Coordinates of N, CA and C in Angstrom, one line a residue:
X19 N 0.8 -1.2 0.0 CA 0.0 0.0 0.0 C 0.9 1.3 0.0
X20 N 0.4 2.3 -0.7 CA 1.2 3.3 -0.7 C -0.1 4.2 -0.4
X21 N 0.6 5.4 0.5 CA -0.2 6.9 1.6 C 0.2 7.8 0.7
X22 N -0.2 8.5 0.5 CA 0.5 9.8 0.1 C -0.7 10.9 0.9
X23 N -0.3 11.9 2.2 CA -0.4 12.5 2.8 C 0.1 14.1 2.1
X24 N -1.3 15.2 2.2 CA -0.4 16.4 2.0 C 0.8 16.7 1.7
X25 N 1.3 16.2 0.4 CA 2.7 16.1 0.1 C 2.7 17.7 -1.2
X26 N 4.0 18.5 -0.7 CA 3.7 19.5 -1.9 C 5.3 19.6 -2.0
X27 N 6.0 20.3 -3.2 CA 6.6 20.3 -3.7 C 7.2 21.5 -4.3
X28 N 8.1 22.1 -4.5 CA 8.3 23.3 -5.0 C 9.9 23.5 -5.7
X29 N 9.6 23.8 -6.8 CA 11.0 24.2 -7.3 C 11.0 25.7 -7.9
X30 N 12.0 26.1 -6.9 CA 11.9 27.9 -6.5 C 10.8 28.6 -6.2
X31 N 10.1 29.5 -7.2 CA 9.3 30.1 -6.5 C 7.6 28.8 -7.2
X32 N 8.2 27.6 -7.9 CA 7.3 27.1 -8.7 C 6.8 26.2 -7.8
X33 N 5.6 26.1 -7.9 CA 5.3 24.9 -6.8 C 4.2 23.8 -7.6
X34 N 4.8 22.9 -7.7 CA 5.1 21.5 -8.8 C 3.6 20.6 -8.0
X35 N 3.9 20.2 -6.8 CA 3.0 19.8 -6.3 C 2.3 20.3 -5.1
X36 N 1.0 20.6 -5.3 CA 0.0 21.2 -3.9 C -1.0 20.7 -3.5
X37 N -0.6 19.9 -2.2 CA -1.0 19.2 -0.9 C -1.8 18.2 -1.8
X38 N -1.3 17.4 -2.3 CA -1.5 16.1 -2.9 C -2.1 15.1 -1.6
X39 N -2.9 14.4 -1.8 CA -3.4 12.9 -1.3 C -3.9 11.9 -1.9
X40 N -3.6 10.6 -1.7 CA -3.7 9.8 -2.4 C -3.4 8.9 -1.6
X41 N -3.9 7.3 -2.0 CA -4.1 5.9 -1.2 C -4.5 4.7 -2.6
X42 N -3.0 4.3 -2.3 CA -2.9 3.0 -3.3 C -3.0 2.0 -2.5
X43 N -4.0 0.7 -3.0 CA -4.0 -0.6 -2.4 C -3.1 -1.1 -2.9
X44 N -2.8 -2.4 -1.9 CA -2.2 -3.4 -2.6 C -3.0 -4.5 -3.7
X45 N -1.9 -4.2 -5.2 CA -2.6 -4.9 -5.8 C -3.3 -3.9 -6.7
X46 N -3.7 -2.9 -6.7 CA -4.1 -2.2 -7.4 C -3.0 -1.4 -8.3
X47 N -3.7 -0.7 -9.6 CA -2.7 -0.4 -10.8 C -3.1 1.0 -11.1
X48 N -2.7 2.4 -11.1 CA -3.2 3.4 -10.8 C -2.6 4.5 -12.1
X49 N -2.9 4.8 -12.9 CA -2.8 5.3 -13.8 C -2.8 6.9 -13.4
X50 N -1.3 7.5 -13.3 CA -1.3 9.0 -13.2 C -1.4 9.9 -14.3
X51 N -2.6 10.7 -15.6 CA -2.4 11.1 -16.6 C -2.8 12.6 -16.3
X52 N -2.2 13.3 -17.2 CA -2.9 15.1 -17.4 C -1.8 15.4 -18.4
X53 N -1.7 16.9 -18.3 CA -1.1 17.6 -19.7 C 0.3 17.8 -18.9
X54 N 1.3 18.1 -19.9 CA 2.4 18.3 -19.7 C 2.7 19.4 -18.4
X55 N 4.1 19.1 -17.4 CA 3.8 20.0 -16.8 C 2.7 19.8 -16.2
X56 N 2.0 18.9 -15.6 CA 1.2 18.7 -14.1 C 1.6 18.4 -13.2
X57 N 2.9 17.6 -12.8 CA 3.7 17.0 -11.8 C 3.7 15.2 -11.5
X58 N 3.1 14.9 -12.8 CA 3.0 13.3 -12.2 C 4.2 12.7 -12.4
X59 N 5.2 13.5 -13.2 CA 6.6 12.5 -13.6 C 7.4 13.3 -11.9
X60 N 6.9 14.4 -11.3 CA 7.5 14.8 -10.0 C 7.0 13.6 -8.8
X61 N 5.3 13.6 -8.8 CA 4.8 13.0 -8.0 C 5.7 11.7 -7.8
X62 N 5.7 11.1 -9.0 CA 5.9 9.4 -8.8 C 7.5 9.1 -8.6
X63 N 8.3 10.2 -8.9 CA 9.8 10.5 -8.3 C 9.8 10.5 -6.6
X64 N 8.4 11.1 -6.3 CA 8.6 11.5 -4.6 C 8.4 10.0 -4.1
X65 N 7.8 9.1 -4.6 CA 7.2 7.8 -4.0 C 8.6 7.0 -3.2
X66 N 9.9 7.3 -4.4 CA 10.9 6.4 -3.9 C 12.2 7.9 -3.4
X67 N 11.6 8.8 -3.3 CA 12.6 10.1 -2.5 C 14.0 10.0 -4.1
X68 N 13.3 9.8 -5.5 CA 14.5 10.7 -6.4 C 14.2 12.0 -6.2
X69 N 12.9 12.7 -5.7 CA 12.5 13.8 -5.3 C 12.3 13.8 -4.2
X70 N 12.5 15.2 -3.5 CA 12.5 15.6 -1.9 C 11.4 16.0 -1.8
X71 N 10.7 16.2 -0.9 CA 9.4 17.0 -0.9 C 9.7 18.0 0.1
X72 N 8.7 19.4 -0.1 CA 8.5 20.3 1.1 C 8.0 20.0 2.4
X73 N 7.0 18.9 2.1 CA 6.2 19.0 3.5 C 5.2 18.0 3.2
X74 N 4.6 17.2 3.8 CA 3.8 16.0 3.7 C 4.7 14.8 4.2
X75 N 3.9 13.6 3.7 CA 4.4 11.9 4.0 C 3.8 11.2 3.0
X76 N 5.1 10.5 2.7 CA 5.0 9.0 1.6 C 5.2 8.2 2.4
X77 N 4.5 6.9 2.7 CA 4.6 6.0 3.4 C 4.2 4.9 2.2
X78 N 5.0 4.0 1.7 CA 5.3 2.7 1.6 C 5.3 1.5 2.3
X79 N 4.6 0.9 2.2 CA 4.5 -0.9 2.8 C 5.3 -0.1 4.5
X80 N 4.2 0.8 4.8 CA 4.5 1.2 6.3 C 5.7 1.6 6.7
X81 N 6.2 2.2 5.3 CA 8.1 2.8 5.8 C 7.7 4.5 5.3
X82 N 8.2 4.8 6.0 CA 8.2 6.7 5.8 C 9.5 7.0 5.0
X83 N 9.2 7.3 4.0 CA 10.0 7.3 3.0 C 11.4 9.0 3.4
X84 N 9.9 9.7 3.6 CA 10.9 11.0 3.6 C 11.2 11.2 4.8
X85 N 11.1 10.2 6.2 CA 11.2 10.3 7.4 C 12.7 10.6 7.8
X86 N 12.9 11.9 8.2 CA 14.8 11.6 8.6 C 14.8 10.2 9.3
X87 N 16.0 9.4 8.8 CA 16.5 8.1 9.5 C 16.1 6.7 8.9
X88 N 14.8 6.9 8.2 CA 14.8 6.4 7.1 C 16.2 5.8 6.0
X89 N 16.0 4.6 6.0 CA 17.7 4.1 5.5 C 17.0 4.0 3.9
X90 N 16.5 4.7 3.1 CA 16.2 5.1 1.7 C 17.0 4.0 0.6
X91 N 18.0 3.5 0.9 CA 18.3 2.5 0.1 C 18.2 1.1 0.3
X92 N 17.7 0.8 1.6 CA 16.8 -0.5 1.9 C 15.1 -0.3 1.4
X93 N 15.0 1.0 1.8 CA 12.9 1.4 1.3 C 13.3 1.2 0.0
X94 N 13.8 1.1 -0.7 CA 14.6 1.4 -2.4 C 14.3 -0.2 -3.3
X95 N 14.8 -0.8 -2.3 CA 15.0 -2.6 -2.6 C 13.2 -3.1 -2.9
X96 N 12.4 -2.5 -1.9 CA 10.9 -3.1 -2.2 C 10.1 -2.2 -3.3
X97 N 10.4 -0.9 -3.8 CA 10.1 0.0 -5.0 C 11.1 -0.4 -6.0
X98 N 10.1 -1.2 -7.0 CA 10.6 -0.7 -8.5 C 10.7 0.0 -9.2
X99 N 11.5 0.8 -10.1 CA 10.9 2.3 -11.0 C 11.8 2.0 -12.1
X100 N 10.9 2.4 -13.2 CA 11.1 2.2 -14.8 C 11.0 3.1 -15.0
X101 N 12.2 4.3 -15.4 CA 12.2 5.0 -16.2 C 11.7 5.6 -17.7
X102 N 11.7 6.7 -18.2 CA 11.2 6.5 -19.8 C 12.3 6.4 -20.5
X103 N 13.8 6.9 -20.4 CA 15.1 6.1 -20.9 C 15.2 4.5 -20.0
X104 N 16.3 3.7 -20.7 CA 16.3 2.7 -19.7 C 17.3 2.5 -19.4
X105 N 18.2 3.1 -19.0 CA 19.3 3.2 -17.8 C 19.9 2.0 -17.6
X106 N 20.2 1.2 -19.1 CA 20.8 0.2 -18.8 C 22.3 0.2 -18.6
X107 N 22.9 -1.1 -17.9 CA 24.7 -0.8 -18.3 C 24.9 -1.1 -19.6
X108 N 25.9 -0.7 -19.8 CA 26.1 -0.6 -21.4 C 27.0 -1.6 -21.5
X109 N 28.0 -1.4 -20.9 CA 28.8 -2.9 -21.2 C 28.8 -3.8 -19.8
X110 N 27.2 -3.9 -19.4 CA 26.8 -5.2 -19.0 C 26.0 -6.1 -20.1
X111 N 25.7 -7.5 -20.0 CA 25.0 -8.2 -20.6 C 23.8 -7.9 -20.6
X112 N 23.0 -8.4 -20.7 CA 21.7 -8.2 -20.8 C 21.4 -8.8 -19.0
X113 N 21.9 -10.3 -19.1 CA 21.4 -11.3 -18.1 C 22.0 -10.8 -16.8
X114 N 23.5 -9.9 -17.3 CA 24.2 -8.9 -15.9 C 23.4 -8.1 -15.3
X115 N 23.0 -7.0 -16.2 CA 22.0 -5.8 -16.1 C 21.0 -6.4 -14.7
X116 N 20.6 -7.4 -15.2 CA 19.2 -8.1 -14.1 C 19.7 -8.6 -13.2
X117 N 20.6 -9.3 -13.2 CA 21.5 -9.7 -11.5 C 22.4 -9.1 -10.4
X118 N 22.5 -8.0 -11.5 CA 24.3 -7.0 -10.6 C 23.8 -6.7 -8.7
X119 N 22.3 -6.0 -9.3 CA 21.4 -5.4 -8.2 C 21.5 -6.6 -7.3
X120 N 20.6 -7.7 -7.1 CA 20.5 -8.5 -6.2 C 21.6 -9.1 -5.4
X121 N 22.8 -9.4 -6.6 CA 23.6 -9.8 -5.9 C 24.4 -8.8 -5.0
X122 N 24.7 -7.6 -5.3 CA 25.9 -6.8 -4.7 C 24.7 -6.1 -3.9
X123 N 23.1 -6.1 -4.1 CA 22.9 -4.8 -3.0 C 22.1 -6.2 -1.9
X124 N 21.2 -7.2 -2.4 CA 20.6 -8.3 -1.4 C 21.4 -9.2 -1.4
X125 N 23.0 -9.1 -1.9 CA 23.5 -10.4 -1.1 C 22.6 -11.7 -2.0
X126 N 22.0 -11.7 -2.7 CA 21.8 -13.2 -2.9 C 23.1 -13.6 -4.0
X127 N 23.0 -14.8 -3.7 CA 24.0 -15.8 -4.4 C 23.6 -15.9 -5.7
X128 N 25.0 -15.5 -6.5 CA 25.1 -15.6 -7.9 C 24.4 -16.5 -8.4
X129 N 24.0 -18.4 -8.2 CA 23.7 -18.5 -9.3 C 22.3 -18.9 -8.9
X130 N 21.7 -18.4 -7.8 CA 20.5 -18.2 -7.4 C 19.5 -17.0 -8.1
X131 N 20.9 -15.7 -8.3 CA 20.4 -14.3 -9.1 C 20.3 -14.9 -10.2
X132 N 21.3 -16.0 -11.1 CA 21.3 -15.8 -12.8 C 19.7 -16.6 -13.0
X133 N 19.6 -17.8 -11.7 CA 18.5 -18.5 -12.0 C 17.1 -18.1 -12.5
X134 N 16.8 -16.3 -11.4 CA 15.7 -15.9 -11.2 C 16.0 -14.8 -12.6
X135 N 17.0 -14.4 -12.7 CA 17.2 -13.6 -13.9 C 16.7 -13.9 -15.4
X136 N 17.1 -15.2 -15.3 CA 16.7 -16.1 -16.4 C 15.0 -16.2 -16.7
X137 N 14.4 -16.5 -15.7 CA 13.2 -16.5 -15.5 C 12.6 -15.3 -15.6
X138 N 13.0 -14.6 -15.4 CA 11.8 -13.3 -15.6 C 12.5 -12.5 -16.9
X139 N 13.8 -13.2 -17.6 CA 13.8 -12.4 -18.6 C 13.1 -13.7 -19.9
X140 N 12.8 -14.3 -19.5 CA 11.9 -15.5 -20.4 C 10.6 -15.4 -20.4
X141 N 10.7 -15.0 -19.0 CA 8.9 -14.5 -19.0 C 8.1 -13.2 -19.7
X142 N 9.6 -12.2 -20.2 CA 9.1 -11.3 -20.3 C 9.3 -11.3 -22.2
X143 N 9.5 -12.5 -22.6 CA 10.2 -12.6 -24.4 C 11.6 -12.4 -24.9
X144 N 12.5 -12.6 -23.7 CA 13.4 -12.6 -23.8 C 15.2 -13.4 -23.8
X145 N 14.5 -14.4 -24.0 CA 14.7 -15.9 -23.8 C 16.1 -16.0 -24.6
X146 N 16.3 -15.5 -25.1 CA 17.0 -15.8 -26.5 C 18.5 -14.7 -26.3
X147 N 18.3 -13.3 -25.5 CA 19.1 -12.1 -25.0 C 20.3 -12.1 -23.8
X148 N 20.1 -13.2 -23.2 CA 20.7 -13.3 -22.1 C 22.5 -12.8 -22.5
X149 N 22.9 -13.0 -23.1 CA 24.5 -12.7 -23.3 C 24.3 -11.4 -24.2
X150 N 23.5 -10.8 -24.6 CA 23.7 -9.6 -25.8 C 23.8 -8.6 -24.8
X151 N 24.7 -7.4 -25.7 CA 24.1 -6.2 -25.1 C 23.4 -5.2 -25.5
X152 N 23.4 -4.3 -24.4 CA 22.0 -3.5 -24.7 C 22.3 -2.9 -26.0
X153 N 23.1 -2.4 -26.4 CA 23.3 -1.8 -27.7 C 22.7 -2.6 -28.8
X154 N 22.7 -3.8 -28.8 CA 22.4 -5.0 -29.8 C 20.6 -5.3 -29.9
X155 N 20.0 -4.3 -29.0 CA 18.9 -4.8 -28.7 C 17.7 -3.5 -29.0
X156 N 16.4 -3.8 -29.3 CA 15.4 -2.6 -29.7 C 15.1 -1.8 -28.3
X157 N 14.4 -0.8 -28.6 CA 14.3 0.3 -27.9 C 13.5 -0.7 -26.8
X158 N 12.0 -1.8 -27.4 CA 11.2 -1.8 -27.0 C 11.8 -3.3 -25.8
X159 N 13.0 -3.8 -26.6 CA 13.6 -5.1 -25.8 C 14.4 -4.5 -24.3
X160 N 15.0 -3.0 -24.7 CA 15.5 -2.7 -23.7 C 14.7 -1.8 -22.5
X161 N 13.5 -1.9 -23.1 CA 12.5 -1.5 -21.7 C 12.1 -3.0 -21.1
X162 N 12.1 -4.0 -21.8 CA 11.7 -5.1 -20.9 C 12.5 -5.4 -20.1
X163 N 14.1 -5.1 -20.2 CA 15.2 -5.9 -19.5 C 15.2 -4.9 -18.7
X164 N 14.7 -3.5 -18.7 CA 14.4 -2.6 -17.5 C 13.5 -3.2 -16.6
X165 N 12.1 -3.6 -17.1 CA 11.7 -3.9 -15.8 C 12.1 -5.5 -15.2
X166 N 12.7 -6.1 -16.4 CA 12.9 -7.5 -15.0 C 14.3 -6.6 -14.1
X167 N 15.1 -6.3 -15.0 CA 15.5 -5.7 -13.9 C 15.3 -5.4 -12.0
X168 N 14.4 -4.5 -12.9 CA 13.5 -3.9 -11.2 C 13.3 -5.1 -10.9
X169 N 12.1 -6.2 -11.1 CA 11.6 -7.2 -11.0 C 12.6 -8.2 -10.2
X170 N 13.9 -8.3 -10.8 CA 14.3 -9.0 -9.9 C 14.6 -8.8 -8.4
X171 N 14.4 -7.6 -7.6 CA 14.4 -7.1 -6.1 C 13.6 -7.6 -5.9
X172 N 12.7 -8.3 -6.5 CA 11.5 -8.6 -5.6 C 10.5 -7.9 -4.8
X173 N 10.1 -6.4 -6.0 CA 9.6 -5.2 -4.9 C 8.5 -5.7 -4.6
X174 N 7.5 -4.5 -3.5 CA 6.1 -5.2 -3.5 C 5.5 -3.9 -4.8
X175 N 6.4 -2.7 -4.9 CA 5.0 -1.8 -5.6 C 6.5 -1.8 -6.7
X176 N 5.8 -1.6 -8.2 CA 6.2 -0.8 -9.3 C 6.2 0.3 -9.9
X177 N 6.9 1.2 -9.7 CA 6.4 2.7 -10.4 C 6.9 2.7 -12.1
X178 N 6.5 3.3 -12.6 CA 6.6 3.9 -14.2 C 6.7 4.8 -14.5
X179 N 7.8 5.7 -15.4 CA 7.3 6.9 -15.3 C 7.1 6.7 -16.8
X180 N 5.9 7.2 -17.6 CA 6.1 7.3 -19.2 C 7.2 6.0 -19.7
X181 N 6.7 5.0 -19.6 CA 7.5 4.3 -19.9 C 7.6 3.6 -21.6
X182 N 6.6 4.2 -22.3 CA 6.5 3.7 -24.1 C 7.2 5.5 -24.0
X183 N 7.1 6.6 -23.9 CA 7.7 7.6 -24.2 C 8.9 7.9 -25.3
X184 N 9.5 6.8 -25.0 CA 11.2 7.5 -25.7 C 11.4 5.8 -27.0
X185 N 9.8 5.1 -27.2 CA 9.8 4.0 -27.8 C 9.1 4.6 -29.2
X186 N 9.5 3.9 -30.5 CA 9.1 4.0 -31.7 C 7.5 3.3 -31.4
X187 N 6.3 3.9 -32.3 CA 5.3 3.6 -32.0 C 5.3 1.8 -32.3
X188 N 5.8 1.1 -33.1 CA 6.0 -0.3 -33.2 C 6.1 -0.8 -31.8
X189 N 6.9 -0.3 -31.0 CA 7.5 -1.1 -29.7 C 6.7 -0.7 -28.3
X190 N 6.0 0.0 -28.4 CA 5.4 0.4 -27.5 C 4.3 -0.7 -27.2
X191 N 4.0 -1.6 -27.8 CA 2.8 -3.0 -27.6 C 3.8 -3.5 -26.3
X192 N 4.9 -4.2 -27.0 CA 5.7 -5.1 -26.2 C 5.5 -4.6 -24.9
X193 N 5.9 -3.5 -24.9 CA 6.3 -3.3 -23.0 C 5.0 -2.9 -22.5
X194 N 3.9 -2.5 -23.1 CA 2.4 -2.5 -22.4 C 2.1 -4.0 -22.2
X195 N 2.7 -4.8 -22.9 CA 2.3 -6.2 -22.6 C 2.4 -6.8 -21.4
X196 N 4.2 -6.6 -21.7 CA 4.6 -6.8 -20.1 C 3.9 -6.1 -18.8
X197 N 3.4 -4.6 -18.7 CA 3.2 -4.3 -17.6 C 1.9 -5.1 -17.8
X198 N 1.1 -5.5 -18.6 CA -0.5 -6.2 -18.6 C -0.3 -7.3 -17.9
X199 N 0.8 -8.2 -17.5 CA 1.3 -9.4 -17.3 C 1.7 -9.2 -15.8
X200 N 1.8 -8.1 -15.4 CA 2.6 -7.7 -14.2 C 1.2 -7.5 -13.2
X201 N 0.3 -6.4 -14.0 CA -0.9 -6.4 -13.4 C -1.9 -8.0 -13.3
X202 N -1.8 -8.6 -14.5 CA -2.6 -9.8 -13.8 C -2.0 -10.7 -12.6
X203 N -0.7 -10.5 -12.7 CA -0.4 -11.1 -11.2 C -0.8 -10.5 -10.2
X204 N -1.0 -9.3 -9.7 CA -1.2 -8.7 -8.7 C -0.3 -8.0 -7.9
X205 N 0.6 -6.8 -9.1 CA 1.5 -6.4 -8.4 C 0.7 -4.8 -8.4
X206 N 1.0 -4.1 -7.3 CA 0.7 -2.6 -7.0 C 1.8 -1.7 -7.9
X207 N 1.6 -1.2 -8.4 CA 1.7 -0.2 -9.7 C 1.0 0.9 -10.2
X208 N 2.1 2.1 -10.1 CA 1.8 3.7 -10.7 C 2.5 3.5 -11.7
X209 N 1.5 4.3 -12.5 CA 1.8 5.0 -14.1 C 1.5 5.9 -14.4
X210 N 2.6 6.3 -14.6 CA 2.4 7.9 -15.6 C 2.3 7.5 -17.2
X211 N 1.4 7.9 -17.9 CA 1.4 7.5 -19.3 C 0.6 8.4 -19.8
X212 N 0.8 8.0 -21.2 CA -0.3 9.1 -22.0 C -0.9 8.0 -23.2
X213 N -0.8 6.9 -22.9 CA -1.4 6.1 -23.5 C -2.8 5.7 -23.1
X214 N -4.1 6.4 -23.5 CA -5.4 6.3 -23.0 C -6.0 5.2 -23.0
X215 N -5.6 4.4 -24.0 CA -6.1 3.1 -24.0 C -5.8 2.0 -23.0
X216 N -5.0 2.0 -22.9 CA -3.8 1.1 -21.9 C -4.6 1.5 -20.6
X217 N -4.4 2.7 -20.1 CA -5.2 3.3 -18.9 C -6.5 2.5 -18.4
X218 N -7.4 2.9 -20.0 CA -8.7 2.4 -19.8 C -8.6 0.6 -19.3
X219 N -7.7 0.2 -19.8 CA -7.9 -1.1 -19.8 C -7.6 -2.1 -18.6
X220 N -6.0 -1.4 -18.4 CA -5.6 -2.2 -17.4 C -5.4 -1.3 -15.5
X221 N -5.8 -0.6 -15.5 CA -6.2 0.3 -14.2 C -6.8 0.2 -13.3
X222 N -7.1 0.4 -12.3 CA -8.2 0.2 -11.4 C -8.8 1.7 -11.2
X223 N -7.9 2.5 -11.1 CA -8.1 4.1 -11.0 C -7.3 5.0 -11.7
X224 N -7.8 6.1 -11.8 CA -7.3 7.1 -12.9 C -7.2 8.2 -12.4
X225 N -6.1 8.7 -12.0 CA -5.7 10.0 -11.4 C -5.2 11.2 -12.1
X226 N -6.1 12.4 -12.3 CA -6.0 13.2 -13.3 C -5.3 14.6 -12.6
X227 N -4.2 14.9 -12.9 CA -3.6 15.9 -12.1 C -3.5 17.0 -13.9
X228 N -3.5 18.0 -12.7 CA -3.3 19.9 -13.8 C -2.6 20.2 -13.1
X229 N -1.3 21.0 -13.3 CA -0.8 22.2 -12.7 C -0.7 22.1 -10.8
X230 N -0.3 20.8 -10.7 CA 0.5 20.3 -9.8 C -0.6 19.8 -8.7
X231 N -1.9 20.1 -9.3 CA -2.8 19.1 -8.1 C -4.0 18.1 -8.8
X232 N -4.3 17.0 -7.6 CA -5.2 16.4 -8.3 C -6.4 16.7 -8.5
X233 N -7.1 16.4 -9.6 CA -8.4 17.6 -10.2 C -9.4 16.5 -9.7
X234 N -9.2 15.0 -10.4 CA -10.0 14.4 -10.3 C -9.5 13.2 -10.4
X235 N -10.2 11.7 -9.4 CA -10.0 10.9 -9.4 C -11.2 9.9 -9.3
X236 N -11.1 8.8 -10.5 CA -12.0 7.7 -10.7 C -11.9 6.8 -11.4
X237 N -13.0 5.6 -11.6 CA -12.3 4.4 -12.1 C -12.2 4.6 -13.4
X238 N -11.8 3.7 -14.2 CA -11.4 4.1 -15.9 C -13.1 4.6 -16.4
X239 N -13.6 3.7 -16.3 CA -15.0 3.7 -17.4 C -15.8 4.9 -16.8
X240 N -16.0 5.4 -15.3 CA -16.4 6.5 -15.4 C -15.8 8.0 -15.8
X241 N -14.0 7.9 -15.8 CA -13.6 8.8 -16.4 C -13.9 9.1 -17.4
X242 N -13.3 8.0 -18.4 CA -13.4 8.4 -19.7 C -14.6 8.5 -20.3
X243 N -15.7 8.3 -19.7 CA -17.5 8.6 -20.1 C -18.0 9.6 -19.7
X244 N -17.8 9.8 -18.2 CA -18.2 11.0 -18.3 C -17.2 11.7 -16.6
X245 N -16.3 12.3 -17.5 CA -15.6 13.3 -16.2 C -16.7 14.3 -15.5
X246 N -15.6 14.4 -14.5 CA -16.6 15.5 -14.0 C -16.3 17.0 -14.1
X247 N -14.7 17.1 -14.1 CA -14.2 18.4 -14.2 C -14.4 19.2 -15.4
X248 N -13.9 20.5 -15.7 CA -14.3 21.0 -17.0 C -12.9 20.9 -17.2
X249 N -11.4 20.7 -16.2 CA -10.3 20.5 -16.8 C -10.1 19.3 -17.4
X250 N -10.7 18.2 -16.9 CA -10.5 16.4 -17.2 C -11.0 16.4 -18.7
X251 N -12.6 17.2 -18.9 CA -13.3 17.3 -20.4 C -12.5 17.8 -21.2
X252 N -11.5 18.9 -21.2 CA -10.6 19.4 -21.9 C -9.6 18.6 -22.6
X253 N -9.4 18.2 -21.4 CA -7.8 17.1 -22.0 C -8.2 16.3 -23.0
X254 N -9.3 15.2 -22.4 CA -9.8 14.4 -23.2 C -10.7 15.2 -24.4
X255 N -11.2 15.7 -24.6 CA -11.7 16.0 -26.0 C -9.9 16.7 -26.8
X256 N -9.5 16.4 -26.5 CA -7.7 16.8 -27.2 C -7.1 15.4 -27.5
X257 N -6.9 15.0 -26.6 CA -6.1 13.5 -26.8 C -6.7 12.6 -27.2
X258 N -8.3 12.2 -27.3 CA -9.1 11.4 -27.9 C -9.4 11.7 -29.2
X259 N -9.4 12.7 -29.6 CA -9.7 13.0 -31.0 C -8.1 13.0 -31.7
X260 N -7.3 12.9 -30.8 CA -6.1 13.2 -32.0 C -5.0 11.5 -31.9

């Protein structure tokens, strides 16, 4: 479960996010969308502290994320995050990329890491990559080896930021697939995207932020039928027609 408490945000005199609340279950898949410049690629930064906040609480599977004393790189081990680049090593393997993490930061045993590495990079169509590297591989191959990646920490929640973003429209299927595969198992997961369809489909709730706060929040099928805000009708009569 993830809390988000009066959390606000400010860079200089800008203030990014204002007194934000929100409550993710476990198990649930929450789609963060609005226009450019709302703060959801800030918000979903604050969940694992790449962002600082002014004032409020993130609380994670009951750890206070922005709590002085908080040991942020153990809270770190149970949060996944998939970037919209994918921050892979470059002259690691593919099958490296996915074990380096486990082994050197949880101590699990090498060929315990390559075992589970192996597995979730087969799981995810990747069966065949294990020794390539990432240079050798598509935009849309090297967002999958991002999230087994994550995947292999064994988090309980997934974050996303725009993760088809920086993918040729061809490859953007693949890695919606994967996260579709993620959500039928029953992992807790934020997304920021701008893929409406995807939202609609695989979501439980749809969180519509403007200009650093949330406007409006509901399940897919009543958003996209009928919002309630006159800023939510906006967006969508823009992005559904084009």
């Amino acid at each position: 479960m993830i809390k988000i408490k009066n959390v606000s945000k400010n860079f200089g005199k800008n203030k990014v996010l204002a007194d934000i609340n929100m409550t993710i279950e476990k198990s649930n898949v929450v789609a963060l969308i609005g226009p450019s410049g709302a703060g959801k690629s800030t918000l979903i930064r604050t969940i694992n502290a790449l962002e600082e906040i002014d004032q409020g609480e993130i609380i994670v599977e009951d750890v206070s994320i922005h709590q002085k004393g908080t040991d942020i790189n153990k809270a770190r081990t149970q949060i996944g995050f998939v970037f919209q680049s994918f921050n892979l090593y470059p002259f690691l393997t593919v099958l490296e990329n996915v074990t380096i993490a486990p082994i050197k930061v949880k101590g699990i045993e090498k060929v315990k890491a390559i075992a589970k590495g192996k597995e979730l990079l087969t799981s995810l169509g990747l069966e065949d990559k294990f020794d390539v590297y990432p240079s050798r591989l598509s935009g849309g191959q090297q967002q999958r080896v991002a999230i087994a990646r994550a995947l292999a920490m064994e988090p309980h929640v997934m974050l996303f930021d725009e993760p088809t973003s920086a993918l040729d429209p061809e490859m953007v299927q693949e890695v919606l697939d994967a996260i579709r595969k993620l959500a039928a198992d029953g992992m807790t997961m934020v997304v920021v995207t701008h893929e409406m369809g995807f939202a609609k489909e695989i979501c439980d709730q749809i969180v519509f932020m403007a200009e650093g706060q949330i406007v409006e929040v509901a399940p897919p099928e009543e958003f996209f039928s009928s919002p309630k805000s006159e800023r939510a009708k906006t967006f969508l009569s823009k992005v559904l027609n084009h």
